Coordinates of C-alpha atoms in Angstrom, one line a residue:
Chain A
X25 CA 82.3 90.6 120.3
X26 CA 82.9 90.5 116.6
X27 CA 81.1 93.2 114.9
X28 CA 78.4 92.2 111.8
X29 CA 74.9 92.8 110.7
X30 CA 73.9 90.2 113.0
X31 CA 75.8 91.9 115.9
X32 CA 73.9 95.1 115.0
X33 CA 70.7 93.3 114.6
X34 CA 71.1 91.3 117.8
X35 CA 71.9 94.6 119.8
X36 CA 69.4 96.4 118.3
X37 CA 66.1 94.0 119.4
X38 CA 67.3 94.9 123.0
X39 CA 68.0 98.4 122.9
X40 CA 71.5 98.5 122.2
X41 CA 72.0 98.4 126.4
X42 CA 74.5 94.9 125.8
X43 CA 77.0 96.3 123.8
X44 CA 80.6 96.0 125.8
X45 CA 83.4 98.2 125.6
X46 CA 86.0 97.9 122.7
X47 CA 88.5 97.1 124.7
X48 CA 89.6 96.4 128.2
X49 CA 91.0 98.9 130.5
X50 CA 94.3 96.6 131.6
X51 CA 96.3 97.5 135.0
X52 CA 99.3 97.0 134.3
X53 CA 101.2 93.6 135.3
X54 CA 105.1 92.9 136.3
X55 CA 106.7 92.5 133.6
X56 CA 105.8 92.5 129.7
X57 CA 107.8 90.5 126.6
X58 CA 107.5 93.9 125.1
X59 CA 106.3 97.1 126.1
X60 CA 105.1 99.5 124.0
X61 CA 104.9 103.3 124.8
X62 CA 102.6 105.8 123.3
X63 CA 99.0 104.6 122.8
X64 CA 98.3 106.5 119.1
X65 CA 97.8 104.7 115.9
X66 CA 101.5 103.5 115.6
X67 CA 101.8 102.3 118.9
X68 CA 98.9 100.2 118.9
X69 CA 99.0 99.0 115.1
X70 CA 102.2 97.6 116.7
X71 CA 100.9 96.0 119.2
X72 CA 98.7 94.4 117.0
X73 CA 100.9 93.2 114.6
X74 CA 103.4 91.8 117.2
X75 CA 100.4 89.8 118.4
X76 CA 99.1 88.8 115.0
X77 CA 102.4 88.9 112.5
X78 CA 105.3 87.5 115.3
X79 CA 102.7 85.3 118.1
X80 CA 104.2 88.0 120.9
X81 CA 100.8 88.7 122.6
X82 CA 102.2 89.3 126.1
X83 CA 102.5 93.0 124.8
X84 CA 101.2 96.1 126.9
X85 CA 100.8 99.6 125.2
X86 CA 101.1 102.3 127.3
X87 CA 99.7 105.8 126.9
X88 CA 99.7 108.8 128.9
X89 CA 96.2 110.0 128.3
X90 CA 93.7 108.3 126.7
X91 CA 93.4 106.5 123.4
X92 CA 92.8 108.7 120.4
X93 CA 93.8 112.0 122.7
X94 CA 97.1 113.0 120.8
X95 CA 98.2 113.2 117.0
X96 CA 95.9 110.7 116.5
X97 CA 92.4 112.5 117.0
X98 CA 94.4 115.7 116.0
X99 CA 95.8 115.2 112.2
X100 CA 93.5 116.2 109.0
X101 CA 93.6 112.1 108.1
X102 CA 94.8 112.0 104.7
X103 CA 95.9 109.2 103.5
X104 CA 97.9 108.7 100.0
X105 CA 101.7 107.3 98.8
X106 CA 102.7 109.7 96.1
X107 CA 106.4 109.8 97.0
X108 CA 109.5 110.5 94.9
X109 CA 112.7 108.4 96.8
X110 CA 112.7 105.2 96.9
X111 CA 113.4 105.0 100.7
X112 CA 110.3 106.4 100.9
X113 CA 107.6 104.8 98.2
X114 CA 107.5 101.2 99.0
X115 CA 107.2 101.9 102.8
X116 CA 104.2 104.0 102.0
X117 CA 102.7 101.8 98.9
X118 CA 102.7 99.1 101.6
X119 CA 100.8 101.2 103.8
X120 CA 98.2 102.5 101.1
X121 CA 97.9 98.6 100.7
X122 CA 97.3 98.3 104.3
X123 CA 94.4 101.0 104.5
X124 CA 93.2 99.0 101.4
X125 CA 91.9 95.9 103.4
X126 CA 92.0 97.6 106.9
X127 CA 88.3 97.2 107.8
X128 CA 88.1 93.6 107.1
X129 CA 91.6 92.8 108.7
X130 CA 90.3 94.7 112.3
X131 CA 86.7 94.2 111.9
X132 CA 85.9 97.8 112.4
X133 CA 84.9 100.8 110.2
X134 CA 87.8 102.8 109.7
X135 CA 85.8 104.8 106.9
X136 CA 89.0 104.2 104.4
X137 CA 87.3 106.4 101.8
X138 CA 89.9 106.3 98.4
X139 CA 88.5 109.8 96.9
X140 CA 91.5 110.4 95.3
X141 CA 94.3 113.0 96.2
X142 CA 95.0 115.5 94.0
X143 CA 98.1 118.0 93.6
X144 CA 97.7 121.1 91.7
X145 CA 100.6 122.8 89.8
X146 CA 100.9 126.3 89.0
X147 CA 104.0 126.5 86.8
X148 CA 105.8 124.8 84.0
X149 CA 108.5 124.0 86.5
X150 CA 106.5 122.5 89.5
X151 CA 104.6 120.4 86.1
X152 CA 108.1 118.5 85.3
X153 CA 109.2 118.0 89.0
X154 CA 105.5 116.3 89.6
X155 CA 105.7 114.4 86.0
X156 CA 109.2 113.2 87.7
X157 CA 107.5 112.7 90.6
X158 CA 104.0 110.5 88.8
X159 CA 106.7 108.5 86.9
X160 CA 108.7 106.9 90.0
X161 CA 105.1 106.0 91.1
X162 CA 104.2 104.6 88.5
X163 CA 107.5 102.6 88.1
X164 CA 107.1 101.5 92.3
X165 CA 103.6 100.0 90.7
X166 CA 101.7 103.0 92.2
X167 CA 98.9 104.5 90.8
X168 CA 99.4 108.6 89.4
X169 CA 97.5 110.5 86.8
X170 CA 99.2 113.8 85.5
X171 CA 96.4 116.1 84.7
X172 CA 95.9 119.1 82.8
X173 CA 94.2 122.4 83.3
X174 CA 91.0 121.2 81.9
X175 CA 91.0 117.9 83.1
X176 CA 91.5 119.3 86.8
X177 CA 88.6 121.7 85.6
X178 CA 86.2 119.2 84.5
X179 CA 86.9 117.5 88.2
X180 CA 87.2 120.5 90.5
X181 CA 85.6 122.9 88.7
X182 CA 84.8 125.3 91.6
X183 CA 88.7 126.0 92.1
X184 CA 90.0 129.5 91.5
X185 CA 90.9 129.3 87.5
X186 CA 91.4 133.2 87.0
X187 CA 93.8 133.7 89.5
X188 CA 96.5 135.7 87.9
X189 CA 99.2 135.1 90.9
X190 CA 98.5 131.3 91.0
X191 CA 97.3 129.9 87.9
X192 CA 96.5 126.7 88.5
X193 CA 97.8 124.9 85.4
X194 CA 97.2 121.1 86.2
X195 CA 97.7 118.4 88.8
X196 CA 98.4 114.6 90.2
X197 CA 96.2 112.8 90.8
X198 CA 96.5 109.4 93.5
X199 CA 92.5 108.1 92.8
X200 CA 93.8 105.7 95.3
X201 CA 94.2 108.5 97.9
X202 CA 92.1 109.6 100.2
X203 CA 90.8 109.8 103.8
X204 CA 90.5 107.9 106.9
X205 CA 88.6 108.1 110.3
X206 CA 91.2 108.8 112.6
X207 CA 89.5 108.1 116.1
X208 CA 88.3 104.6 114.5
X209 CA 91.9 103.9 113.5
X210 CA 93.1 104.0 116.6
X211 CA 90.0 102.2 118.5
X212 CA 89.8 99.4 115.7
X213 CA 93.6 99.1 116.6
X214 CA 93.0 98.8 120.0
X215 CA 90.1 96.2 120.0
X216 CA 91.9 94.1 117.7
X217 CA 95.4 94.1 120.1
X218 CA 92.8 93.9 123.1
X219 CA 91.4 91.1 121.3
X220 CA 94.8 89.2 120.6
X221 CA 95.4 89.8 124.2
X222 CA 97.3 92.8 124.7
X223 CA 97.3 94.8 127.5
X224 CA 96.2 98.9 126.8
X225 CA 96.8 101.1 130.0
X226 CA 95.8 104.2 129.7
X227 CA 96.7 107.2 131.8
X228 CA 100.0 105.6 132.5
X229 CA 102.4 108.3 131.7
X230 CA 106.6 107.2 132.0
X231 CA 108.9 109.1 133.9
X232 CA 112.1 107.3 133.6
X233 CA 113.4 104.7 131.4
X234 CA 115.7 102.2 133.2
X235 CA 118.6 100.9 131.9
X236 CA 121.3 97.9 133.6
X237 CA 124.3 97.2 132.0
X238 CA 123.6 98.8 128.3
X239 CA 120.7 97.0 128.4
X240 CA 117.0 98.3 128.5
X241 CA 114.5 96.8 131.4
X242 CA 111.7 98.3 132.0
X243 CA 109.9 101.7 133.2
X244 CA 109.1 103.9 135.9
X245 CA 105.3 105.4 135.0
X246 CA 103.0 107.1 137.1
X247 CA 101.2 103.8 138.1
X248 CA 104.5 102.4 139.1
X249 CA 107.4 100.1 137.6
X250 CA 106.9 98.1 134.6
X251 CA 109.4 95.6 133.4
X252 CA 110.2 94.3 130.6
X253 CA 112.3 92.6 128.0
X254 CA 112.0 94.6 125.0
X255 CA 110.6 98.4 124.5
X256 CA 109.6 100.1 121.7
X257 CA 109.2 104.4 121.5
X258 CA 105.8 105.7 119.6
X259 CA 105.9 108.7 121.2
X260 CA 105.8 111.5 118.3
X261 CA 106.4 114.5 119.4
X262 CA 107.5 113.6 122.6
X263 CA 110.3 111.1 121.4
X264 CA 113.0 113.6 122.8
X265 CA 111.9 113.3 125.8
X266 CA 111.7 109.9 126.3
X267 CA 115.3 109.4 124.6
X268 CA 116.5 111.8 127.0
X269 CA 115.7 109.9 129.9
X270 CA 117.4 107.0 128.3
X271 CA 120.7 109.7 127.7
X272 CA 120.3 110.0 124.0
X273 CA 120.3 112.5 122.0
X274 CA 118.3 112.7 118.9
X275 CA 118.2 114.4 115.1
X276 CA 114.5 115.3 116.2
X277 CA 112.9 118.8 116.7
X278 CA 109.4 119.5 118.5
X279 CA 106.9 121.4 116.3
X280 CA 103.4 122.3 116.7
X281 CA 100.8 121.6 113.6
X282 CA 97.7 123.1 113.5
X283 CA 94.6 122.1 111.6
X284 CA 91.1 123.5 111.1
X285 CA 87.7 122.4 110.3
X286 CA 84.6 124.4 109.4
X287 CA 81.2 124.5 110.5
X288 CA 79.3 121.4 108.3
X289 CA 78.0 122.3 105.1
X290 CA 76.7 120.2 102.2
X291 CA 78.8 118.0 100.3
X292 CA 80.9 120.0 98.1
X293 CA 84.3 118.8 98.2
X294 CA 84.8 115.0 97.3
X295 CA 88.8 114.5 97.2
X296 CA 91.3 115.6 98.8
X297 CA 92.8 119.4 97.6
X298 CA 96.4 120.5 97.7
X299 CA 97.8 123.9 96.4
X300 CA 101.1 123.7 95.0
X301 CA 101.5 127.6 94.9
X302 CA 101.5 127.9 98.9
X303 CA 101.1 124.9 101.3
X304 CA 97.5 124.2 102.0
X305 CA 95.1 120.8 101.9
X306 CA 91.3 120.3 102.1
X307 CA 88.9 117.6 102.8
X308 CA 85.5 117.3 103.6
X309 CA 84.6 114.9 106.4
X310 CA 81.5 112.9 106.3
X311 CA 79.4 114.8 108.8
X312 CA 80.3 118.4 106.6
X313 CA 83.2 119.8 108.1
X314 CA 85.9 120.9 105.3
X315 CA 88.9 119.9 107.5
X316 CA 92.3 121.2 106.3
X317 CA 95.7 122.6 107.4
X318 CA 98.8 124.0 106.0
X319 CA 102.3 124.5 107.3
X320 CA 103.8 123.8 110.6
X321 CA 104.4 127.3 112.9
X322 CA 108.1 126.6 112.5
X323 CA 109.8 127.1 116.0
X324 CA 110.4 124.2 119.0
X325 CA 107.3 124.0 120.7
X326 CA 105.6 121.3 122.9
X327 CA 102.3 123.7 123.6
X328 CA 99.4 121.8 121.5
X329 CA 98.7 125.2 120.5
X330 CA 99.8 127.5 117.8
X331 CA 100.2 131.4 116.9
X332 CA 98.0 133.8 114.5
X333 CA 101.0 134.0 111.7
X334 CA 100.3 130.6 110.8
X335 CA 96.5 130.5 111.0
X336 CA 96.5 133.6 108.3
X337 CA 98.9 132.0 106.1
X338 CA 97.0 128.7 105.9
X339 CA 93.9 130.4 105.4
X340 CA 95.5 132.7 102.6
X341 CA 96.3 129.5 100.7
X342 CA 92.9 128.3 101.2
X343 CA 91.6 131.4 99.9
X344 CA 93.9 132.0 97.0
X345 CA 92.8 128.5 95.3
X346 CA 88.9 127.9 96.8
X347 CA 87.7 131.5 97.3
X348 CA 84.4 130.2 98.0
X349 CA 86.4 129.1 101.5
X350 CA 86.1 133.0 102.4
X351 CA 82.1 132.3 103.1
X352 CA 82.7 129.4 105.6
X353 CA 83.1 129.5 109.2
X354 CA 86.1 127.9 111.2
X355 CA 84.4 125.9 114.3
X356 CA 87.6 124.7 115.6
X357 CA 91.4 124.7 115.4
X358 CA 93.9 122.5 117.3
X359 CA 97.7 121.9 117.5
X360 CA 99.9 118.8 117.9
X361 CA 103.3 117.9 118.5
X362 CA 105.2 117.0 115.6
X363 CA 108.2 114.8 115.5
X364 CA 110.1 116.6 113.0
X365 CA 113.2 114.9 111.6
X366 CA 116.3 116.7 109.8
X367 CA 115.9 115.4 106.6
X368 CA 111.8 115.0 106.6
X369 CA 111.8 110.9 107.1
X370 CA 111.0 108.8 109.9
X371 CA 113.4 106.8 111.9
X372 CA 112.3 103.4 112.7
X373 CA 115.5 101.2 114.2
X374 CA 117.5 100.1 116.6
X375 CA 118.9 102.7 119.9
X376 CA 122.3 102.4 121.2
X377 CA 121.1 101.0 124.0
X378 CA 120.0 96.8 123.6
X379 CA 116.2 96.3 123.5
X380 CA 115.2 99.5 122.9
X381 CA 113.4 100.1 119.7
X382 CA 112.7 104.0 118.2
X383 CA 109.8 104.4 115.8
X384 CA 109.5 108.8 115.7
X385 CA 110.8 111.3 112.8
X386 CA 107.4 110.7 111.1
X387 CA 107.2 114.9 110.8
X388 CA 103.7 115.7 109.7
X389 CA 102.4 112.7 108.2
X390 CA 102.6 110.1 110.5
X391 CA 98.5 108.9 109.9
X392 CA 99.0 107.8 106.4
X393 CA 101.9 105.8 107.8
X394 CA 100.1 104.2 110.8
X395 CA 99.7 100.6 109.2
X396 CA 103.3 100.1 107.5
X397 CA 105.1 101.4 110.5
X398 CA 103.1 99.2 113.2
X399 CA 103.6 96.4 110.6
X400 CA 107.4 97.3 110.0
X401 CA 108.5 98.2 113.8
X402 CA 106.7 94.9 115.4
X403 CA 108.8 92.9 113.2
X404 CA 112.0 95.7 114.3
X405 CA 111.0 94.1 118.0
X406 CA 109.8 90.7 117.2
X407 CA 113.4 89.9 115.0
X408 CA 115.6 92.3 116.0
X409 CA 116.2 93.2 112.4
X410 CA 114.9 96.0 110.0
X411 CA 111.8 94.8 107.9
X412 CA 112.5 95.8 104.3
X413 CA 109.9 98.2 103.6
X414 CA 111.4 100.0 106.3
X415 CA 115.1 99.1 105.9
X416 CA 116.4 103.0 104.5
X417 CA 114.5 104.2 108.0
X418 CA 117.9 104.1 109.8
X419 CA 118.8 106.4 112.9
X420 CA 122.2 106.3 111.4
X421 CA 121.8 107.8 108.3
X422 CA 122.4 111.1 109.0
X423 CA 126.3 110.0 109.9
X424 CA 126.4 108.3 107.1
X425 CA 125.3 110.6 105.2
X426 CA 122.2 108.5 103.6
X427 CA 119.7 111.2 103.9
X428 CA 116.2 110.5 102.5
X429 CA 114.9 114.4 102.0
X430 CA 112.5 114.2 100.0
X431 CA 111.8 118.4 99.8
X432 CA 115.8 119.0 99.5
X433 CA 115.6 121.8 102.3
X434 CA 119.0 120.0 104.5
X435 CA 119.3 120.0 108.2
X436 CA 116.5 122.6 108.8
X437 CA 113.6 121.0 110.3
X438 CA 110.6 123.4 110.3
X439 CA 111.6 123.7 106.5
X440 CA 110.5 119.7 105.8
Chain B
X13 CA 102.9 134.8 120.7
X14 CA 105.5 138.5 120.4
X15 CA 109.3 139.3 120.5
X16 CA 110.5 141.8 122.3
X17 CA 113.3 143.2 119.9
X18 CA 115.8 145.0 121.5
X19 CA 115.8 147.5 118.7
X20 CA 112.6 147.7 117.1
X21 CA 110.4 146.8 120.7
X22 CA 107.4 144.2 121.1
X23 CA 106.4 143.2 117.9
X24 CA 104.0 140.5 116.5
X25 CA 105.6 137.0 115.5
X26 CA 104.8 137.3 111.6
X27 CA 108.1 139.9 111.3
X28 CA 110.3 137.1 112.5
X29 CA 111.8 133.9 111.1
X30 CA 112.9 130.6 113.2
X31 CA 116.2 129.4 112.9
X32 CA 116.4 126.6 116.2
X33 CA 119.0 126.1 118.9
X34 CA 121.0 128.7 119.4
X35 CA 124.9 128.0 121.0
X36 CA 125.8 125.1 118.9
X37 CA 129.2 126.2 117.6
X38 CA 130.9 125.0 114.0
X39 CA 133.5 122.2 115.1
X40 CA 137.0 123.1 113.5
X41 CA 137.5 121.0 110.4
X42 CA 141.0 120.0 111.3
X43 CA 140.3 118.3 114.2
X44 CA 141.0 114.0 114.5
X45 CA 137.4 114.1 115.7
X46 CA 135.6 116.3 112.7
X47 CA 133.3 114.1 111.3
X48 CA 131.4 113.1 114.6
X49 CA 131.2 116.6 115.5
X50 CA 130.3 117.8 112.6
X51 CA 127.3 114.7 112.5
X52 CA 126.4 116.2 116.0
X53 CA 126.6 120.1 115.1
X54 CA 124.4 119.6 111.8
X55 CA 122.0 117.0 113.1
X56 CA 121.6 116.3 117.0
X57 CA 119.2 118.7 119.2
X58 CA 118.6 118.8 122.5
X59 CA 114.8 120.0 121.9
X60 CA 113.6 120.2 125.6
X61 CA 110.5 120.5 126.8
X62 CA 110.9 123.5 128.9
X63 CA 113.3 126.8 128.5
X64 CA 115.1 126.8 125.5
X65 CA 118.0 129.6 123.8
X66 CA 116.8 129.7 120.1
X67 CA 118.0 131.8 117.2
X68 CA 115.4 134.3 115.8
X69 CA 115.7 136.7 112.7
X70 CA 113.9 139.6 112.9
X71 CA 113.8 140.4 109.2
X72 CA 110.5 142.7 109.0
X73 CA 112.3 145.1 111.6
X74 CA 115.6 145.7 111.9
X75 CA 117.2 142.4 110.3
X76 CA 119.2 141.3 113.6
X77 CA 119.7 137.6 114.7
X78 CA 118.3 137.3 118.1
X79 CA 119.3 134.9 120.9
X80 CA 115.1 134.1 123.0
X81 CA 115.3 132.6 125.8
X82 CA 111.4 131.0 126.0
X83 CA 109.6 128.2 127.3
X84 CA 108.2 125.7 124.8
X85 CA 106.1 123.8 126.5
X86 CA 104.2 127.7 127.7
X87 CA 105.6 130.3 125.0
X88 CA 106.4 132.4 128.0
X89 CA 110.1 134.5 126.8
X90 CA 112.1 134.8 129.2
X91 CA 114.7 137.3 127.7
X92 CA 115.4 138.6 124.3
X93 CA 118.9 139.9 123.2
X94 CA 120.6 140.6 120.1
X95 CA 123.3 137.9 118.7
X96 CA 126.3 140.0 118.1
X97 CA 126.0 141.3 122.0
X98 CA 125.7 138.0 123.6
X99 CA 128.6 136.8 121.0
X100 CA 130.4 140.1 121.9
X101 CA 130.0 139.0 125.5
X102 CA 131.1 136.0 125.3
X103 CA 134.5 136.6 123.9
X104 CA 135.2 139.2 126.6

């Protein structure tokens, strides 16, 4: 059913009691053209764009839980493209250009709300590096506004401005930042695979990846074998895992992420916030909540949970540049796995072993990157050759020593 | 989540900072094979789900490097002990 005014209209003379579901739920079949596994925004926006971009509709997407239930429904869905490298920007530009025209291209509200993203500064230092930083934008064709202290005042006046510690003396500024709704990215991914004929199986969890001479062919999952002739990893924070059923080993740490939201209050906040002095950003969703989060805990963890330590720290951030923060109450906080890479960037590329295709490294900002990198890894699949936006996304850099860091912290993980 | 320290005793996460996988050991630079196993000692982790040996710094106590044995998947530690023993003991 394609969603419109009409649609609405029809549904609602009859009591909204004939709307159908969004998608099917598929049982899985024999064998598959291409199989993708993990269910979350990149693995679906790759199913979609195999079916749509390449013609490969005989495509199932396989997900251990259910749709929306990992990093998905857990991140604090920003999305923006103010990168420095230029491994990085065009990848991300093309994704921002994505979110741009999402809602028409699925025909579902994704809420892509461009409220702009701004960066604050606090020193002289931190100014140049994000002047550097605004000027490669602006030379990738990317929007970025360098602000100073009054102009962030006259936009955000209800920032800390006093604070001795942490002046805040300025910021970027992406207008063409912003948010997302997470759950309806994934869901208007999934209708619009389901649509083109791809098969979503949910609560289909692999155990074993087989492989026959070098060469990839299929899965064992919990609802049995699956075959098939090509298979692509969107796992996140469970990429090691799956590689090391396949005997790889991979430049990937485990980290858990945790992210708050607040009881709902009034609108107050309408961008997104990010304090230079600590690490801390803030949004406010549409139904209130100011949703925002902060560093990762640091160590190898696979618990969707995280400690205390961090939880103070974020909140010290928030507190040091909104102290208005300090009158809210936290409703809920949640942790997810994060596929964090040794130099910060994601990996989207070829295995060692034929036909199978690894999309993970995407650290903690995979959502923002959900539309380039289903774009970018279906054609990986469909051609068997790196799509340029994505081509610097190589598992091989790191022996080759073509690193794309952007944050200069080296082979230290829980420091990207 | 709290470290045991062998020194200092139980004490709350915020005194410690992570390092990761613990047991990797420089490869020698003068080896035919230094390159790859340098790539592998810099880059490539096992990162299982499940018990894992991890290096810990314990620089709000008594500044030792720590070999945890813990569980990542439950945060249960299975055994704490300082670096310099376990290295001691493994040269014995």
């Amino acid at each position: 059913m394609r969603y419109s005014v009409f649609s609405l209209l029809g549904n609602a003379l009859t009591g909204h009691t004939q709307w159908t579901p969004a998608w099917r739920d598929a049982s899985p079949k024999d064998h598959y053209d291409v199989l993708i596994v993990g269910g979350g925004g990149h693995g679906l926006a790759t199913a979609y764009y195999l079916a749509k971009n390449h013609g490969i509709s005989n495509v199932a997407v396989l997900e251990k839980g259910w749709i929306g239930s990992g990093n998905a429904g857990r991140n604090t869905t920003i999305i923006r493209s103010n990168y420095l490298l230029p491994g990085n920007l065009p990848f991300y530009e093309w994704s921002m250009k994505l979110w741009e025209g999402l809602e028409r291209e699925l025909n579902f509200n994704t809420m892509v709300s461009q409220r702009g993203v701004l960066n604050l500064y606090h020193s002289d230092p931190q100014r140049d590096a994000f002047a550097r930083r605004g000027n490669a934008m602006r030379l990738h064709g990317v929007d970025a506004e360098l602000l100073d202290r009054d102009q962030v005042a006259r936009l955000v006046p209800y920032l800390d401005f006093e604070d001795a510690r942490f002046p805040i003396k300025g910021g970027l500024l992406q207008r063409r930042g912003g948010t997302a709704r997470h759950d309806a990215v994934v869901w208007g991914y999934a209708r619009a695979a389901d649509m083109r004929g791809v098969d979503i199986i949910q609560n289909c969890e692999v155990v074993g990846l087989r492989v026959a001479a070098g060469c990839v062919v299929g899965v064992d999952t919990t609802r049995g074998f699956i075959g098939a002739s090509k298979i692509g990893l969107a796992v996140a924070g469970s990429t090691s895992r799956l590689a090391d059923m396949a005997g790889l080993r991979l430049p990937i740490e485990s980290h858990v992420l945790q992210a708050f939201v607040t009881e709902s209050v009034k609108p107050i906040l309408d961008r997104v916030i990010t304090f230079g002095a600590g690490h801390f950003y803030i949004s406010q969703s549409d139904k209130g909540g100011l949703v925002f989060g902060g560093d990762i805990d640091g160590y190898n963890s696979y618990a969707q949970r995280g400690n205390l330590p961090t939880v103070e720290d974020v909140c010290e951030g928030g507190m040091a540049v909104m102290p208005m923060l300090g009158r809210v109450r936290i409703l809920r906080m949640w942790g997810g796995i994060m596929d964090m890479s040794m130099d910060g960037s994601p990996i989207i590329d070829r295995t060692p072993i034929d036909r199978l295709y690894l999309n993970c490294g995407w650290c903690y900002g995979g959502f923002k990157a959900t539309p380039a990198s289903g774009w970018c890894f279906a054609h990986l699949i469909a051609h068997d050759e790196t799509d340029p936006f994505a081509a610097a996304y190589r598992l091989d850099r790191f022996a080759t020593g073509h690193l794309i860091d952007e944050r200069g912290a080296g082979a230290q993980p829980n420091l990207h | 989540m709290r470290i045991t320290c062998p020194c200092c005793g139980e004490r709350d996460l915020g005194e410690f900072s992570y390092h990761g996988e613990s047991g990797t050991e420089r490869p020698d630079p003068a080896t035919p094979e230094a390159a790859r196993k340098f790539f592998e000692y810099v880059y490539l982790r096992s990162n299982p789900a499940g018990p894992h040996e991890e290096l810990w710094f314990h620089g709000a106590g008594c500044r030792s490097w720590l070999v945890v044995r813990r569980d990542t998947v439950t945060n249960q530690i299975f055994w704490v002990a300082r670096a310099a023993d376990r290295c001691a003991g493994a040269s014995t």
